Amino acid sequence: MAQTDSIRTIAGIGPKKAALFAKLGIETLGDLLHFYPRDYEDRTRITPIASLEVDQPACFIASVVTTPQTHRIPKPGQKTLEVTKFAVADHTGRLNLTFFNAAYSAGKLERGETYCFYGALTGDYLGYAMTNPLFEPLDAAGTITRRIMPIYPLTAGLNNKAIMQAVAAALARCTPTETLPEALRENYGLCDAATALQEIHRPSSIEALEEARRRLIFEEFYIFSAALAIVRAKRSVRAVQPFQTEGMEEFYRALPFRLTNAQMRVIEEILADFRSGKPMSRLVQGDVGSGKTMVAAAAAFCAAKNRKQTALMAPTEILAKQHFDRLAPLMEPLGVRCALLTGSMTPQQKLTRRKELAEGVYDLIIGTHALLTESTTFQNLGFVIADEQHRFGVSQRAALLSKGEQPHLLIMSATPIPRTLALILYGDLDVSVIDELPPGRQKVDTFLVDERYRKRLNGFIRKQAEEQHQTFIVCPAIEESETDSLKSAEQWAQTLRDYVFPDLRVALLHGKMKGAEKEQIMSAFAAHEYDILVSTTVIEVGVDVPNATLMIVENADRFGLSQLHQLRGRIGRGEAKSYCILVSDNPSKETRARLKALCATNDGFRIAEEDLNLRGPGDFFGSRQHGLPAFRIGNLAQNMTVLAQAQEAAKQTVASGALPDRLEEAVNALLQNGEFSLN
Ligand code: ADP
Ligand code: MG
């Protein structure tokens, strides 16, 4: 049986069940094998009856000491309720068991026989009892007792048992592919694939489970790292025409300010790559407002002087347009011809733009990622800049390889992740850091408040407006929901308009609006046609409104620290003192500590580390906004050691040039399947 066989080949899985499995992303036997439990329940310990604790499920071995009696209680209009009762005992005590609607199975229990039970005690000082425990004969192989039970992620209609059975069938029927060479497994003390999968689903002991887990985590990181190493190796092996990098002064002189030392250093690093004759693959990390755009512009200027076209890709249309509006007036006088290409242009406009691009009319083309994916052809594309790396994952990085000539690649990220981690995760990239803000930048004062401050908060918004300044209000949801009490942008904007600030100009912006509409509102806000902008996190990236001096984040506990930091980066961009106010009624100590951390510092890297420490890797890495790959079993924060080992091993494997077939398949699948495209 092959791992690629459909799960329909398992007896008992028909079209209906298969559809449920599909909801969990399971279509083949291989998918089942790699559908790992999210947790385990250790039922290996046998507890004497006298030591059972209320509400603590446990296994115990006991004999049936009274004959099971079943009573049927008719219920008008409902199914008859069956109640089966009897007592069990071990050498430490006696316990009354009650089964509801389980007369058939409970009836199988025979007086005088010994069974293993699993259940939770209920009761108080008046007496203890237990309802509907699981049980099986003592001489049967433990399938639900005396073992470590896997707990799977579920979906409505599929219970844990159904998944366990399907997994068992898959384990019995196919031999898993071994992607790790034997020598490597020996080197790092890793068990083989078959053992690992067997133990991860049906652990024979806690130790064996840990071994299995380590092996699978290693494998996952190893394949990921191998993919990065391959992309890197493929890129650096190609030679490109070295760029001339003289004459940059012309660009520097055209700027209205002096670049910071950090900006200059990073530009130098880029220019050195340009001169090297190898395609650059560089990640520039810099906090919001550190001036990444100018670094990119300097590099694009150099490319243009070398008669190469540059494509600058922004994550949103608004941002692309803003880049264009800022860069064109600077670059055009320097002879760098700029153009904008976005999805909201008319088909005719796009057609014309593309034609011009192919003819080489422009040196710098700015747009969204559609620039590369759509059928844009360039006359002489030599340089690709991706603003905000999280939309530009490994698979997109790899896809660039196929773009005929080998363009230099610069990825700009405002997501500060701890540097050691960056080096591992972006193993195919060199990393530069802009660790300095332009002079005179205001620190944004940040406060945490709760609902009791609402009145003062409103007064503060009014004060900004009276001083001709503007306010951003960020809400976690777009629309009102019945299930939670989150502030919704639509509702809140309406309330503010109708009741709180009927005399002020309140705008609404959210992600469900059409691109053109969003753009129109954003430009109107930037032009001070509104005093207040109520929005969702769509304003998170890039947008520049120097006149905005106040940002209020509602239900602030709903956001990650790094995300809040990004939001805060939208203000403090002008002359006037700026404030960020986090509103949260969440009383949890950790939550308050987390939000306080943001009040205490403006340093994005420290905040990222704090986020990681406080929220734990699940939340920090779980949210895709960080642009980090989602691993099935590996955990970037908890498994750093394994990650480092796997990366080392992958580098060696790739450097040796002999990629095992199976590994190559796995790497290719990873590069193609978009799971790591991080969108
Ligand atoms: P980010 O790194 O967040 O992308 P930007 O490139 O958008 O930052 O720059 C933020 C603002 O700072 C812009 O208005 C830009 O013109 C300005 N800026 C960039 N570099 C400098 C500098 N060296 N001195 C003063 N202002 C600068
Ligand atoms: Mg930027």
XYZ file of C-alpha atoms and ligand atoms in Angstrom:
707
model
C 0.000 0.000 0.000
C 1.263 3.409 -0.835
C 1.042 6.498 1.300
C -0.580 8.259 -1.631
C -3.574 5.878 -1.593
C -6.875 7.462 -0.675
C -8.222 6.882 2.815
C -11.267 5.481 1.039
C -9.243 2.280 0.704
C -9.727 1.787 4.453
C -12.742 -0.386 5.254
C -15.504 1.689 6.795
C -14.480 4.995 5.236
C -17.008 5.925 2.592
C -17.619 9.228 0.838
C -19.305 10.819 3.869
C -16.548 10.009 6.315
C -13.917 10.847 3.766
C -15.439 14.314 3.483
C -15.096 14.763 7.240
C -11.468 13.642 7.139
C -10.896 16.074 4.293
C -11.958 18.861 6.628
C -8.975 17.936 8.754
C -6.765 18.003 5.681
C -6.602 14.217 5.462
C -7.051 12.640 2.063
C -4.431 9.940 1.804
C -2.988 7.260 4.034
C 0.150 9.379 4.243
C -1.887 12.325 5.496
C -3.249 10.100 8.218
C 0.192 8.938 9.249
C 1.299 12.547 9.563
C -1.817 13.705 11.365
C -0.216 13.832 14.777
C -2.076 13.801 18.074
C -2.318 17.203 19.677
C -1.978 15.697 23.124
C -1.840 12.425 25.047
C -3.575 10.995 28.040
C -1.413 8.768 30.151
C -3.541 5.824 31.177
C -0.640 3.568 31.997
C -0.793 4.136 35.734
C -3.145 1.940 37.718
C -4.637 3.693 40.740
C -6.119 1.786 43.694
C -9.773 2.665 44.289
C -8.946 4.247 47.623
C -6.556 6.661 45.913
C -8.903 7.818 43.139
C -9.518 11.544 43.212
C -12.627 13.448 42.302
C -12.660 14.751 38.705
C -9.287 13.136 37.935
C -9.741 10.453 35.279
C -7.689 7.378 36.107
C -7.344 3.662 35.432
C -8.166 1.139 38.101
C -8.463 -2.626 38.157
C -11.471 -3.989 39.997
C -13.812 -6.959 40.231
C -17.536 -6.768 39.765
C -19.038 -7.595 43.155
C -22.787 -7.196 42.565
C -24.884 -8.355 39.638
C -25.507 -5.463 37.226
C -29.149 -4.305 37.396
C -30.767 -2.320 34.632
C -33.832 -0.119 35.181
C -35.774 1.435 32.355
C -37.229 4.824 33.094
C -39.797 5.921 30.516
C -39.659 9.583 29.599
C -42.709 11.022 27.843
C -41.836 11.984 24.299
C -38.246 10.851 24.684
C -36.177 7.732 24.499
C -36.475 5.504 27.526
C -33.609 6.089 29.911
C -31.703 2.946 30.857
C -29.801 2.994 34.101
C -27.454 0.129 34.907
C -25.943 -0.072 38.382
C -23.507 -2.338 40.161
C -20.530 -2.232 42.494
C -16.869 -3.029 41.919
C -14.055 -3.467 44.409
C -10.324 -3.907 44.709
C -8.266 -4.633 47.830
C -8.460 -0.977 48.874
C -12.146 -0.221 48.521
C -15.489 -0.489 46.866
C -17.165 1.795 44.348
C -20.669 2.110 42.860
C -20.769 2.413 39.089
C -23.674 3.821 37.096
C -24.105 3.518 33.350
C -26.650 5.528 31.453
C -28.013 4.079 28.237
C -25.261 1.495 28.174
C -27.210 -1.533 29.256
C -25.845 -3.568 26.384
C -22.168 -3.010 27.054
C -22.501 -2.826 30.841
C -24.536 -5.993 30.725
C -21.462 -7.778 29.416
C -19.767 -7.291 32.745
C -19.962 -10.421 34.808
C -20.060 -10.663 38.514
C -16.837 -12.123 39.890
C -14.744 -11.105 36.868
C -11.961 -8.496 36.956
C -11.752 -5.613 34.490
C -9.720 -2.539 33.925
C -11.767 0.653 34.137
C -11.032 4.219 33.205
C -13.115 7.068 34.524
C -13.378 10.037 36.834
C -14.731 9.890 40.354
C -17.680 12.087 41.293
C -19.107 12.800 44.698
C -18.326 14.286 48.034
C -18.120 13.268 51.697
C -21.558 11.664 51.415
C -20.211 9.111 49.037
C -18.368 8.613 45.807
C -19.580 7.154 42.554
C -18.631 7.012 38.913
C -20.722 7.226 35.767
C -20.035 5.613 32.418
C -16.403 4.640 32.911
C -14.692 2.934 29.983
C -13.697 -0.653 30.624
C -12.194 -3.735 29.067
C -11.413 -7.234 30.281
C -8.126 -7.509 32.107
C -6.843 -10.223 29.800
C -7.493 -8.216 26.623
C -4.691 -6.154 25.129
C -5.246 -2.624 26.404
C -6.769 -0.484 23.688
C -8.539 2.108 25.820
C -6.961 1.431 29.211
C -3.406 0.822 30.389
C -1.874 2.757 27.557
C -0.980 6.248 26.476
C -3.988 7.488 24.555
C -3.471 9.846 21.643
C -5.804 12.846 21.546
C -6.380 14.085 18.009
C -7.681 17.400 16.751
C -11.291 16.693 15.846
C -14.057 17.984 13.663
C -17.821 17.643 14.114
C -18.828 14.109 13.171
C -15.416 12.563 13.690
C -14.511 11.462 17.180
C -11.182 10.438 18.594
C -11.999 6.767 18.253
C -12.758 7.079 14.549
C -9.433 8.761 13.959
C -7.572 6.223 16.070
C -9.084 3.398 14.041
C -8.250 5.014 10.729
C -4.696 5.717 11.844
C -4.306 2.139 13.034
C -5.442 0.906 9.628
C -2.999 3.212 7.880
C -0.150 2.119 10.138
C -0.933 -1.516 9.469
C -1.137 -1.053 5.739
C 1.680 1.116 4.599
C 5.359 1.360 5.222
C 6.267 4.995 5.767
C 8.847 6.631 3.553
C 12.220 7.030 5.200
C 13.625 10.464 4.353
C 16.573 10.387 6.738
C 19.679 8.513 5.611
C 20.737 5.784 8.013
C 24.132 7.300 8.749
C 22.461 10.517 9.749
C 20.008 8.743 12.009
C 22.878 6.985 13.711
C 24.776 10.225 14.064
C 21.961 12.023 15.785
C 20.487 9.022 17.570
C 17.175 9.129 15.736
C 14.776 6.222 15.371
C 13.547 5.108 11.936
C 10.407 6.492 10.318
C 8.249 3.415 10.873
C 9.034 3.282 14.587
C 8.544 7.026 14.934
C 5.098 6.983 13.373
C 4.047 3.882 15.265
C 5.101 5.469 18.560
C 3.707 8.931 17.902
C 0.260 7.421 17.344
C 0.386 4.460 19.699
C 3.105 5.187 22.218
C 4.404 2.167 24.079
C 5.949 4.392 26.728
C 6.563 8.050 27.459
C 10.235 7.577 26.584
C 9.430 5.990 23.237
C 7.012 8.834 22.544
C 9.706 11.413 23.243
C 12.113 9.588 20.924
C 9.487 9.498 18.208
C 8.702 13.138 18.639
C 12.350 14.139 18.478
C 12.835 12.176 15.305
C 9.781 13.688 13.602
C 10.673 17.215 14.651
C 14.201 16.691 13.408
C 12.879 15.408 10.100
C 10.544 18.339 9.643
C 13.256 20.898 10.362
C 15.744 18.944 8.292
C 13.551 19.005 5.197
C 12.825 22.690 5.713
C 16.498 23.509 6.166
C 17.456 21.347 3.200
C 14.974 23.300 1.079
C 16.562 26.560 2.204
C 20.062 25.256 1.629
C 19.128 24.058 -1.858
C 17.573 27.392 -2.782
C 20.658 29.145 -1.507
C 23.055 26.814 -3.293
C 21.161 27.111 -6.561
C 21.155 30.864 -6.359
C 24.780 31.342 -5.494
C 26.015 28.953 -8.120
C 24.813 31.182 -10.929
C 26.985 34.013 -12.021
C 25.571 37.408 -12.899
C 27.178 40.482 -14.359
C 28.753 42.403 -11.443
C 27.282 45.878 -10.964
C 29.257 49.087 -11.015
C 28.573 50.700 -7.658
C 30.266 54.066 -8.032
C 28.407 57.336 -8.248
C 25.998 56.830 -5.376
C 26.671 60.383 -4.127
C 24.292 61.670 -6.754
C 21.503 59.755 -5.015
C 22.540 60.757 -1.503
C 22.661 64.436 -2.490
C 19.100 64.270 -3.784
C 17.746 63.181 -0.409
C 16.114 65.765 1.885
C 17.933 64.235 4.884
C 21.129 62.451 5.779
C 20.937 58.696 5.917
C 21.614 57.168 9.310
C 24.791 55.191 9.894
C 22.742 52.026 10.003
C 21.132 52.813 6.650
C 24.557 53.536 5.134
C 25.993 50.308 6.498
C 23.165 48.221 5.062
C 23.413 49.989 1.689
C 27.129 49.153 1.659
C 26.311 45.493 2.350
C 23.916 45.489 -0.579
C 26.397 47.198 -2.898
C 29.016 44.611 -1.958
C 26.576 41.888 -3.020
C 25.948 43.745 -6.287
C 29.663 43.832 -7.013
C 30.202 40.162 -6.168
C 28.902 38.737 -9.428
C 26.569 36.412 -7.542
C 22.856 36.961 -7.140
C 22.114 38.649 -3.844
C 19.663 37.065 -1.397
C 19.376 39.448 1.481
C 16.911 40.114 4.243
C 16.883 43.610 5.695
C 15.325 43.796 9.108
C 14.492 47.159 10.548
C 11.958 48.451 12.973
C 8.996 50.454 11.687
C 10.221 53.877 10.691
C 13.877 52.870 10.471
C 13.892 53.947 6.839
C 13.992 50.732 4.884
C 12.418 52.337 1.838
C 15.377 54.653 1.308
C 17.763 51.737 1.522
C 15.751 49.971 -1.146
C 15.659 53.148 -3.231
C 19.440 53.509 -3.042
C 19.834 49.953 -4.263
C 17.277 50.477 -7.051
C 19.157 53.612 -8.111
C 22.347 51.561 -8.413
C 20.549 48.866 -10.416
C 19.125 51.498 -12.771
C 22.597 52.939 -13.347
C 23.586 49.438 -14.359
C 20.704 49.408 -16.819
C 18.742 46.807 -14.888
C 15.075 47.006 -14.057
C 13.915 46.801 -10.466
C 10.571 45.416 -9.299
C 9.445 46.675 -5.903
C 6.638 44.559 -4.481
C 4.477 45.791 -1.640
C 1.967 43.701 0.297
C -1.009 45.967 -0.413
C -2.100 48.363 -3.128
C -2.230 51.252 -0.686
C 1.362 50.670 0.202
C 2.452 50.239 -3.390
C 0.868 53.541 -4.253
C 2.479 55.238 -1.278
C 5.877 53.910 -2.268
C 5.301 55.178 -5.771
C 4.146 58.616 -4.630
C 7.216 58.962 -2.444
C 9.829 57.467 -4.698
C 8.855 58.786 -8.123
C 9.520 62.485 -7.289
C 12.901 61.510 -5.866
C 13.973 59.084 -8.549
C 12.640 60.648 -11.754
C 14.930 63.699 -11.579
C 17.831 61.249 -11.186
C 16.867 59.643 -14.458
C 15.222 56.584 -12.906
C 11.919 56.131 -14.732
C 9.205 54.904 -12.354
C 5.834 53.267 -12.911
C 3.039 51.855 -10.832
C 1.285 48.613 -11.725
C -1.582 47.477 -9.527
C -4.608 45.238 -9.779
C -7.092 48.104 -9.615
C -5.859 49.680 -12.846
C -8.061 49.111 -15.883
C -7.170 46.158 -18.105
C -6.172 48.622 -20.822
C -3.879 50.526 -18.466
C -2.307 47.292 -17.286
C -1.816 46.094 -20.823
C -0.071 49.307 -21.768
C 2.078 49.217 -18.632
C 3.129 45.633 -19.295
C 3.985 46.415 -22.870
C 6.112 49.353 -21.769
C 7.807 47.183 -19.170
C 8.672 44.561 -21.718
C 10.106 47.296 -23.897
C 12.184 48.594 -21.014
C 10.550 52.007 -20.746
C 10.806 51.927 -16.933
C 13.654 51.300 -14.531
C 11.651 50.952 -11.347
C 8.268 49.286 -11.379
C 6.250 49.345 -8.167
C 3.279 47.098 -7.479
C 1.855 44.291 -5.433
C 3.094 40.730 -5.588
C 0.978 40.240 -8.656
C 3.943 41.863 -10.375
C 5.850 38.602 -10.372
C 3.106 36.045 -10.419
C 1.096 37.498 -13.256
C 2.255 37.496 -16.803
C 4.529 40.459 -16.476
C 7.558 40.318 -18.642
C 10.527 42.554 -18.146
C 13.076 43.648 -20.627
C 15.900 43.353 -18.193
C 14.816 42.475 -14.663
C 17.911 42.574 -12.474
C 16.607 43.296 -9.021
C 13.547 42.274 -6.996
C 12.612 43.985 -3.747
C 9.915 42.454 -1.528
C 8.601 44.813 1.140
C 7.394 42.901 4.193
C 8.873 39.475 3.894
C 5.963 37.536 5.286
C 4.213 37.499 1.963
C 7.301 36.249 0.301
C 8.020 32.798 1.610
C 10.449 30.088 0.688
C 8.391 28.865 -2.231
C 8.214 32.320 -3.742
C 11.914 32.748 -3.137
C 12.438 29.488 -4.965
C 10.084 30.530 -7.761
C 12.349 33.456 -8.531
C 14.948 30.922 -9.592
C 12.842 30.112 -12.580
C 12.671 33.726 -13.755
C 15.103 33.402 -16.673
C 17.851 35.727 -15.665
C 18.824 35.706 -12.066
C 17.650 38.871 -10.328
C 19.137 40.091 -7.076
C 16.678 39.683 -4.230
C 16.165 42.031 -1.313
C 13.513 41.266 1.277
C 12.570 43.985 3.722
C 10.956 43.067 6.988
C 9.617 45.108 9.841
C 8.937 41.958 11.798
C 11.708 41.849 14.299
C 12.448 38.288 15.196
C 15.366 37.347 17.411
C 18.441 37.365 15.257
C 19.558 33.816 15.989
C 16.180 32.641 14.831
C 16.339 34.753 11.694
C 19.640 33.193 10.765
C 18.128 29.742 10.983
C 14.757 30.432 9.432
C 16.117 32.448 6.591
C 19.009 30.112 6.091
C 18.962 30.915 2.383
C 19.336 34.617 3.025
C 22.005 36.934 4.332
C 20.677 39.199 7.023
C 21.219 42.944 7.495
C 19.775 44.903 10.375
C 18.943 48.621 10.464
C 19.266 49.080 14.184
C 18.893 52.828 14.401
C 16.021 55.249 13.879
C 16.409 58.573 12.057
C 17.280 61.410 14.457
C 14.546 63.429 16.142
C 12.112 60.532 16.037
C 9.566 60.856 18.820
C 9.053 58.106 21.286
C 5.383 57.177 21.293
C 4.114 57.187 24.888
C 2.028 54.079 25.445
C -0.547 53.446 28.165
C -2.753 50.568 29.206
C -6.237 51.483 30.420
C -9.603 49.804 30.999
C -13.208 50.799 30.371
C -13.321 53.061 33.409
C -11.202 55.509 31.426
C -13.622 55.689 28.517
C -14.753 59.245 29.282
C -11.234 60.582 29.669
C -10.272 58.704 26.544
C -13.025 60.391 24.555
C -11.953 63.733 25.973
C -8.429 63.035 24.820
C -9.587 62.241 21.288
C -11.509 65.504 21.238
C -8.436 67.388 22.431
C -6.360 65.980 19.544
C -9.040 67.087 17.109
C -9.155 70.583 18.624
C -5.405 70.779 18.134
C -5.923 69.826 14.480
C -4.495 66.357 14.983
C -5.956 62.981 14.065
C -6.720 59.720 15.784
C -6.589 56.094 14.692
C -8.940 53.711 16.479
C -8.241 50.047 15.841
C -10.879 47.394 16.536
C -10.319 43.627 16.441
C -13.434 42.819 14.400
C -15.225 44.222 11.377
C -18.810 43.405 12.288
C -20.736 42.775 15.455
C -20.731 39.119 16.419
C -23.089 37.175 18.631
C -20.411 34.951 19.989
C -18.045 37.479 21.466
C -18.116 40.984 22.780
C -15.273 42.381 20.726
C -15.544 45.951 19.555
C -16.412 45.923 15.890
C -15.166 48.673 13.632
C -18.545 49.166 11.912
C -20.545 49.361 15.093
C -18.060 51.502 16.945
C -17.698 53.966 14.108
C -21.489 54.291 14.050
C -21.668 54.859 17.800
C -18.963 57.502 17.675
C -20.655 59.291 14.787
C -24.129 59.205 16.317
C -23.488 59.747 19.978
C -19.949 60.557 21.019
C -18.505 62.830 18.343
C -21.427 63.966 16.177
C -19.455 67.146 15.481
C -16.274 65.384 14.362
C -15.519 63.645 11.087
C -15.327 59.893 11.599
C -14.214 57.518 8.831
C -14.417 53.735 8.690
C -11.929 51.402 7.060
C -11.823 47.626 7.030
C -10.553 44.681 5.090
C -13.830 43.715 3.468
C -13.970 46.997 1.562
C -12.931 47.128 -2.062
C -9.379 48.219 -2.807
C -10.438 51.475 -4.411
C -12.714 52.339 -1.517
C -10.023 51.645 1.039
C -7.586 53.717 -0.883
C -10.014 56.599 -1.173
C -10.674 56.622 2.587
C -7.017 56.285 3.458
C -6.029 59.173 1.180
C -8.880 61.286 2.549
C -7.705 60.597 6.084
C -4.122 61.433 5.129
C -5.432 64.701 3.636
C -7.076 65.505 6.995
C -10.600 65.242 5.656
C -11.379 63.173 8.751
C -10.503 63.579 12.405
C -10.896 59.965 13.382
C -10.301 56.755 11.483
C -11.933 53.661 12.938
C -10.430 50.600 11.341
C -9.338 47.016 11.617
C -5.687 46.094 11.312
C -5.690 46.904 7.602
C -3.748 50.020 8.522
C -1.033 47.873 9.994
C 1.544 48.113 7.304
C 3.281 51.115 5.988
C 0.710 53.863 5.709
C 2.058 57.270 6.562
C -0.098 59.990 8.177
C 2.312 62.290 10.027
C -0.563 64.377 11.412
C -1.991 61.457 13.389
C -0.922 61.725 17.003
C -3.147 59.268 18.796
C -3.762 55.601 18.361
C -6.330 53.728 20.399
C -6.398 49.964 20.238
C -9.642 48.410 21.456
C -9.539 44.913 22.987
C -5.793 45.239 22.841
C -5.357 41.821 24.451
C -6.579 40.320 21.187
C -3.452 41.355 19.367
C 0.085 40.033 19.471
C 2.717 42.345 20.907
C 4.603 42.581 17.671
C 1.392 43.376 15.882
C 0.606 46.130 18.378
C 4.088 47.458 17.900
C 3.515 47.564 14.161
C 0.247 49.409 14.672
C 1.911 51.890 16.966
C 4.447 52.527 14.238
C 1.685 54.310 12.300
C 1.913 57.285 14.649
C 4.795 59.383 15.920
C 5.765 60.090 12.337
C 5.396 63.845 12.566
C 6.601 66.679 14.755
C 3.972 66.478 17.484
C 4.050 64.295 20.556
C 2.151 61.052 19.969
C 0.336 58.592 22.184
C -0.788 55.010 21.920
C -3.511 53.820 24.267
C -4.253 50.158 24.713
C -7.747 49.474 25.997
C -8.341 46.137 27.638
C -10.590 44.833 30.372
C -8.899 41.483 30.379
C -7.910 40.851 34.000
C -5.459 38.029 33.306
C -2.107 38.694 34.891
C -0.135 37.439 31.917
C -2.137 39.561 29.529
C -1.511 42.669 31.559
C 2.187 41.851 31.821
C 2.337 41.406 28.078
C 0.658 44.713 27.327
C 2.703 46.514 29.968
C 5.829 45.274 28.231
C 4.729 47.232 25.198
C 4.229 50.364 27.279
C 7.748 50.013 28.623
C 9.721 49.874 25.398
C 9.726 50.997 21.782
C 12.361 48.504 20.708
C 10.822 46.033 18.265
C 13.418 43.344 18.808
C 12.972 43.410 22.553
C 9.228 43.310 22.096
C 9.498 40.294 19.826
C 11.537 38.451 22.415
C 9.128 39.468 25.125
C 6.216 38.282 23.007
C 7.947 34.973 22.567
C 8.656 34.660 26.278
C 5.266 35.721 27.512
C 2.840 34.325 25.017
C 4.832 31.259 24.335
C 5.776 29.960 20.943
C 2.282 28.737 20.163
C 0.915 32.213 19.898
C 4.043 33.970 18.802
C 4.830 31.619 15.993
C 1.320 30.415 15.473
C 0.102 33.633 14.018
C 1.041 33.844 10.417
C 1.657 37.555 10.574
C 5.147 36.750 11.716
C 5.773 35.152 8.434
C 7.304 32.132 10.016
C 6.524 28.738 8.619
C 3.894 26.671 10.372
C 5.400 23.336 11.292
C 3.301 20.272 11.964
C 5.136 19.091 15.003
C 8.282 21.158 15.358
C 8.090 24.124 17.660
C 10.501 26.889 16.824
C 10.931 28.194 20.323
C 10.928 24.938 22.228
C 12.953 22.874 19.806
C 15.790 25.279 19.048
C 18.431 22.651 19.740
C 16.911 20.147 17.365
C 16.453 22.944 14.863
C 20.140 23.842 14.996
C 21.152 20.185 14.625
C 18.782 19.634 11.743
C 20.028 22.732 10.010
C 23.638 21.650 10.384
C 22.828 18.193 9.059
C 20.851 19.592 6.128
C 23.682 21.928 5.176
C 26.094 19.013 5.119
C 23.765 16.839 3.096
C 23.207 19.563 0.519
C 26.896 20.483 0.400
C 27.830 16.829 -0.207
C 25.734 17.086 -3.353
C 24.150 13.689 -2.829
C 20.554 14.264 -1.962
C 18.743 11.003 -1.223
C 15.824 10.548 -3.682
C 13.244 10.482 -0.976
C 14.552 13.646 0.585
C 14.590 15.407 -2.731
C 10.929 14.490 -3.242
C 10.056 15.828 0.189
C 11.935 19.061 -0.412
C 10.302 19.593 -3.781
C 6.883 18.932 -2.329
C 7.581 21.510 0.331
C 8.754 24.100 -2.157
C 5.742 23.556 -4.349
C 2.875 23.091 -2.001
C 2.664 26.633 -0.747
C 2.395 25.509 2.834
C 5.495 27.531 3.385
C 4.404 30.418 1.245
C 3.370 32.138 4.452
C 0.441 34.062 3.143
P 10.122 51.753 7.273
O 11.445 51.201 7.666
O 9.097 51.556 8.345
O 9.664 51.237 5.935
P 10.172 54.261 5.936
O 11.140 53.883 4.918
O 8.743 54.305 5.550
O 10.321 53.302 7.191
O 10.615 55.624 6.590
C 9.837 56.273 7.555
C 9.942 57.764 7.397
O 11.248 58.210 7.756
C 9.701 58.228 5.971
O 8.908 59.373 6.027
C 11.115 58.526 5.469
O 11.115 59.521 4.492
C 11.816 58.996 6.712
N 13.256 58.751 6.739
C 13.908 57.682 6.253
N 15.232 57.782 6.485
C 15.421 58.939 7.126
C 16.587 59.617 7.633
N 17.802 59.094 7.518
N 16.403 60.804 8.249
C 15.165 61.316 8.381
N 14.043 60.761 7.914
C 14.157 59.578 7.297
Mg 8.145 50.251 5.035
